[in-house]
């Protein structure tokens, strides 16, 4: 049986994945959300991506992640000041299933958010487990 935390992880993964995929600078191949270290005051959230682009400019991955960070702040009140770390993996070229060359890299974004914000997000998911995804992704327009 799924817990509230499982529903929140699933909703955050869908939200984050939708944001990265709808940005024309990068495509997401895989998105993972980890919620760990839940204490009385803080909760650690880690967003991990495998992202790709067939035409690559190095600044585009930073632009896409910055856009995601901006949207997390605007939509879910996960402020950039809660961000503790961003790690960009080495960019490497892989061959996709059609034989095309694709630039690929891993990115990790880590947050340490206040427990009350975590509780607020978890409560929102209890009420409607698609609430912030439906409301926000319909409005999302990327350059």
PDB file of C-alpha atoms in Angstrom:
ATOM      1  CA  UNK A   1       0.000   0.000   0.000  1.00  0.00           C
ATOM      2  CA  UNK A   2       1.326   3.406  -0.968  1.00  0.00           C
ATOM      3  CA  UNK A   3       2.051   5.960   1.724  1.00  0.00           C
ATOM      4  CA  UNK A   4       1.577   9.716   1.490  1.00  0.00           C
ATOM      5  CA  UNK A   5       5.330   9.994   0.958  1.00  0.00           C
ATOM      6  CA  UNK A   6       5.124   7.578  -2.005  1.00  0.00           C
ATOM      7  CA  UNK A   7       2.357   9.645  -3.577  1.00  0.00           C
ATOM      8  CA  UNK A   8       4.381  12.826  -3.027  1.00  0.00           C
ATOM      9  CA  UNK A   9       7.484  11.268  -4.613  1.00  0.00           C
ATOM     10  CA  UNK A  10       5.435  10.137  -7.607  1.00  0.00           C
ATOM     11  CA  UNK A  11       3.793  13.555  -8.015  1.00  0.00           C
ATOM     12  CA  UNK A  12       7.112  15.409  -7.680  1.00  0.00           C
ATOM     13  CA  UNK A  13       8.763  13.070 -10.187  1.00  0.00           C
ATOM     14  CA  UNK A  14       5.966  13.687 -12.688  1.00  0.00           C
ATOM     15  CA  UNK A  15       6.091  17.438 -12.076  1.00  0.00           C
ATOM     16  CA  UNK A  16       9.873  17.649 -12.455  1.00  0.00           C
ATOM     17  CA  UNK A  17       9.940  15.310 -15.456  1.00  0.00           C
ATOM     18  CA  UNK A  18       7.205  17.322 -17.190  1.00  0.00           C
ATOM     19  CA  UNK A  19       9.129  20.543 -16.585  1.00  0.00           C
ATOM     20  CA  UNK A  20      12.372  19.198 -18.036  1.00  0.00           C
ATOM     21  CA  UNK A  21      10.671  17.515 -20.997  1.00  0.00           C
ATOM     22  CA  UNK A  22       8.683  20.619 -21.907  1.00  0.00           C
ATOM     23  CA  UNK A  23      11.822  22.747 -22.035  1.00  0.00           C
ATOM     24  CA  UNK A  24      13.095  22.566 -25.596  1.00  0.00           C
ATOM     25  CA  UNK A  25      16.700  22.777 -24.443  1.00  0.00           C
ATOM     26  CA  UNK A  26      16.819  19.242 -23.005  1.00  0.00           C
ATOM     27  CA  UNK A  27      14.926  16.012 -22.931  1.00  0.00           C
ATOM     28  CA  UNK A  28      14.751  13.869 -19.836  1.00  0.00           C
ATOM     29  CA  UNK A  29      15.646  10.222 -20.222  1.00  0.00           C
ATOM     30  CA  UNK A  30      15.151   9.394 -16.567  1.00  0.00           C
ATOM     31  CA  UNK A  31      14.012  11.309 -13.522  1.00  0.00           C
ATOM     32  CA  UNK A  32      14.230  10.192  -9.907  1.00  0.00           C
ATOM     33  CA  UNK A  33      13.088  11.886  -6.712  1.00  0.00           C
ATOM     34  CA  UNK A  34      14.428  10.845  -3.336  1.00  0.00           C
ATOM     35  CA  UNK A  35      13.047  12.069  -0.022  1.00  0.00           C
ATOM     36  CA  UNK A  36      15.401  11.244   2.831  1.00  0.00           C
ATOM     37  CA  UNK A  37      16.462  12.470   6.247  1.00  0.00           C
ATOM     38  CA  UNK A  38      13.070  13.545   7.505  1.00  0.00           C
ATOM     39  CA  UNK A  39      13.583  15.284  10.838  1.00  0.00           C
ATOM     40  CA  UNK A  40      11.457  17.580  12.988  1.00  0.00           C
ATOM     41  CA  UNK A  41      12.727  20.692  11.198  1.00  0.00           C
ATOM     42  CA  UNK A  42      14.075  19.725   7.756  1.00  0.00           C
ATOM     43  CA  UNK A  43      13.563  17.260   4.900  1.00  0.00           C
ATOM     44  CA  UNK A  44      16.179  16.387   2.281  1.00  0.00           C
ATOM     45  CA  UNK A  45      14.917  16.084  -1.298  1.00  0.00           C
ATOM     46  CA  UNK A  46      17.150  15.009  -4.178  1.00  0.00           C
ATOM     47  CA  UNK A  47      16.208  15.299  -7.841  1.00  0.00           C
ATOM     48  CA  UNK A  48      18.322  13.190 -10.191  1.00  0.00           C
ATOM     49  CA  UNK A  49      18.199  13.267 -13.961  1.00  0.00           C
ATOM     50  CA  UNK A  50      19.688  11.590 -16.936  1.00  0.00           C
ATOM     51  CA  UNK A  51      19.207  14.245 -19.605  1.00  0.00           C
ATOM     52  CA  UNK A  52      20.019  14.354 -23.259  1.00  0.00           C
ATOM     53  CA  UNK A  53      20.100  16.659 -26.249  1.00  0.00           C
ATOM     54  CA  UNK A  54      20.803  15.864 -29.881  1.00  0.00           C
ATOM     55  CA  UNK A  55      22.262  19.301 -30.583  1.00  0.00           C
ATOM     56  CA  UNK A  56      24.364  20.318 -27.647  1.00  0.00           C
ATOM     57  CA  UNK A  57      25.382  23.625 -26.158  1.00  0.00           C
ATOM     58  CA  UNK A  58      26.877  23.243 -22.690  1.00  0.00           C
ATOM     59  CA  UNK A  59      25.024  26.236 -21.271  1.00  0.00           C
ATOM     60  CA  UNK A  60      21.674  24.700 -22.220  1.00  0.00           C
ATOM     61  CA  UNK A  61      21.782  22.096 -19.451  1.00  0.00           C
ATOM     62  CA  UNK A  62      22.376  24.833 -16.881  1.00  0.00           C
ATOM     63  CA  UNK A  63      19.619  26.901 -18.431  1.00  0.00           C
ATOM     64  CA  UNK A  64      17.145  23.997 -18.272  1.00  0.00           C
ATOM     65  CA  UNK A  65      17.980  23.194 -14.633  1.00  0.00           C
ATOM     66  CA  UNK A  66      17.811  26.882 -13.669  1.00  0.00           C
ATOM     67  CA  UNK A  67      14.390  27.065 -15.315  1.00  0.00           C
ATOM     68  CA  UNK A  68      13.289  24.038 -13.295  1.00  0.00           C
ATOM     69  CA  UNK A  69      14.596  25.600 -10.060  1.00  0.00           C
ATOM     70  CA  UNK A  70      12.718  28.792 -10.907  1.00  0.00           C
ATOM     71  CA  UNK A  71       9.496  26.826 -11.523  1.00  0.00           C
ATOM     72  CA  UNK A  72       9.859  24.872  -8.272  1.00  0.00           C
ATOM     73  CA  UNK A  73      10.057  28.173  -6.413  1.00  0.00           C
ATOM     74  CA  UNK A  74       7.164  29.750  -8.265  1.00  0.00           C
ATOM     75  CA  UNK A  75       4.816  26.748  -8.299  1.00  0.00           C
ATOM     76  CA  UNK A  76       5.621  24.778  -5.142  1.00  0.00           C
ATOM     77  CA  UNK A  77       7.351  27.355  -2.928  1.00  0.00           C
ATOM     78  CA  UNK A  78      10.555  25.272  -2.882  1.00  0.00           C
ATOM     79  CA  UNK A  79      12.834  28.288  -2.753  1.00  0.00           C
ATOM     80  CA  UNK A  80      16.270  28.375  -4.339  1.00  0.00           C
ATOM     81  CA  UNK A  81      17.736  29.278  -0.941  1.00  0.00           C
ATOM     82  CA  UNK A  82      16.786  25.723   0.163  1.00  0.00           C
ATOM     83  CA  UNK A  83      19.024  24.307  -2.577  1.00  0.00           C
ATOM     84  CA  UNK A  84      22.145  22.767  -1.059  1.00  0.00           C
ATOM     85  CA  UNK A  85      23.936  21.380  -4.111  1.00  0.00           C
ATOM     86  CA  UNK A  86      23.853  20.941  -7.873  1.00  0.00           C
ATOM     87  CA  UNK A  87      26.147  18.431  -9.545  1.00  0.00           C
ATOM     88  CA  UNK A  88      26.562  18.220 -13.288  1.00  0.00           C
ATOM     89  CA  UNK A  89      28.055  14.949 -14.478  1.00  0.00           C
ATOM     90  CA  UNK A  90      30.436  14.664 -17.381  1.00  0.00           C
ATOM     91  CA  UNK A  91      28.777  15.085 -20.742  1.00  0.00           C
ATOM     92  CA  UNK A  92      29.255  12.080 -22.957  1.00  0.00           C
ATOM     93  CA  UNK A  93      28.029  11.072 -26.378  1.00  0.00           C
ATOM     94  CA  UNK A  94      25.837   8.000 -26.615  1.00  0.00           C
ATOM     95  CA  UNK A  95      24.129   6.394 -29.580  1.00  0.00           C
ATOM     96  CA  UNK A  96      20.351   6.205 -29.399  1.00  0.00           C
ATOM     97  CA  UNK A  97      18.247   3.313 -30.716  1.00  0.00           C
ATOM     98  CA  UNK A  98      18.118   4.872 -34.183  1.00  0.00           C
ATOM     99  CA  UNK A  99      21.885   5.223 -34.412  1.00  0.00           C
ATOM    100  CA  UNK A 100      21.988   8.989 -33.865  1.00  0.00           C
ATOM    101  CA  UNK A 101      24.624  10.558 -31.641  1.00  0.00           C
ATOM    102  CA  UNK A 102      23.129  12.138 -28.507  1.00  0.00           C
ATOM    103  CA  UNK A 103      24.792  14.209 -25.797  1.00  0.00           C
ATOM    104  CA  UNK A 104      23.987  12.800 -22.368  1.00  0.00           C
ATOM    105  CA  UNK A 105      24.774  13.796 -18.800  1.00  0.00           C
ATOM    106  CA  UNK A 106      23.606  13.233 -15.243  1.00  0.00           C
ATOM    107  CA  UNK A 107      22.443  16.098 -13.040  1.00  0.00           C
ATOM    108  CA  UNK A 108      21.626  16.047  -9.309  1.00  0.00           C
ATOM    109  CA  UNK A 109      19.852  18.890  -7.520  1.00  0.00           C
ATOM    110  CA  UNK A 110      19.599  18.663  -3.737  1.00  0.00           C
ATOM    111  CA  UNK A 111      17.311  20.591  -1.411  1.00  0.00           C
ATOM    112  CA  UNK A 112      16.930  20.844   2.336  1.00  0.00           C
ATOM    113  CA  UNK A 113      13.406  22.172   2.816  1.00  0.00           C
ATOM    114  CA  UNK A 114      11.564  23.125   6.008  1.00  0.00           C
ATOM    115  CA  UNK A 115       9.417  20.367   7.464  1.00  0.00           C
ATOM    116  CA  UNK A 116       6.298  22.561   7.362  1.00  0.00           C
ATOM    117  CA  UNK A 117       6.682  22.971   3.585  1.00  0.00           C
ATOM    118  CA  UNK A 118       7.064  19.207   3.234  1.00  0.00           C
ATOM    119  CA  UNK A 119       3.919  18.703   5.330  1.00  0.00           C
ATOM    120  CA  UNK A 120       2.077  21.238   3.148  1.00  0.00           C
ATOM    121  CA  UNK A 121       3.067  19.374  -0.044  1.00  0.00           C
ATOM    122  CA  UNK A 122       2.140  16.034   1.491  1.00  0.00           C
ATOM    123  CA  UNK A 123      -1.264  17.421   2.548  1.00  0.00           C
ATOM    124  CA  UNK A 124      -1.882  18.761  -0.954  1.00  0.00           C
ATOM    125  CA  UNK A 125      -1.201  15.301  -2.339  1.00  0.00           C
ATOM    126  CA  UNK A 126      -3.626  13.758   0.202  1.00  0.00           C
ATOM    127  CA  UNK A 127      -6.366  16.084  -1.012  1.00  0.00           C
ATOM    128  CA  UNK A 128      -5.679  15.511  -4.712  1.00  0.00           C
ATOM    129  CA  UNK A 129      -2.645  13.510  -5.733  1.00  0.00           C
ATOM    130  CA  UNK A 130      -2.434  15.364  -9.071  1.00  0.00           C
ATOM    131  CA  UNK A 131      -3.236  18.858  -7.755  1.00  0.00           C
ATOM    132  CA  UNK A 132      -0.078  20.817  -8.404  1.00  0.00           C
ATOM    133  CA  UNK A 133       0.685  18.930 -11.594  1.00  0.00           C
ATOM    134  CA  UNK A 134      -2.644  19.685 -13.273  1.00  0.00           C
ATOM    135  CA  UNK A 135      -2.758  23.314 -12.229  1.00  0.00           C
ATOM    136  CA  UNK A 136       0.810  24.183 -13.081  1.00  0.00           C
ATOM    137  CA  UNK A 137       1.730  22.126 -16.137  1.00  0.00           C
ATOM    138  CA  UNK A 138      -1.239  23.473 -18.110  1.00  0.00           C
ATOM    139  CA  UNK A 139       0.124  26.987 -17.649  1.00  0.00           C
ATOM    140  CA  UNK A 140       3.752  26.109 -18.431  1.00  0.00           C
ATOM    141  CA  UNK A 141       5.180  27.833 -21.458  1.00  0.00           C
ATOM    142  CA  UNK A 142       8.892  27.633 -22.167  1.00  0.00           C
ATOM    143  CA  UNK A 143      10.749  29.833 -24.583  1.00  0.00           C
TER     144      UNK A 143
END
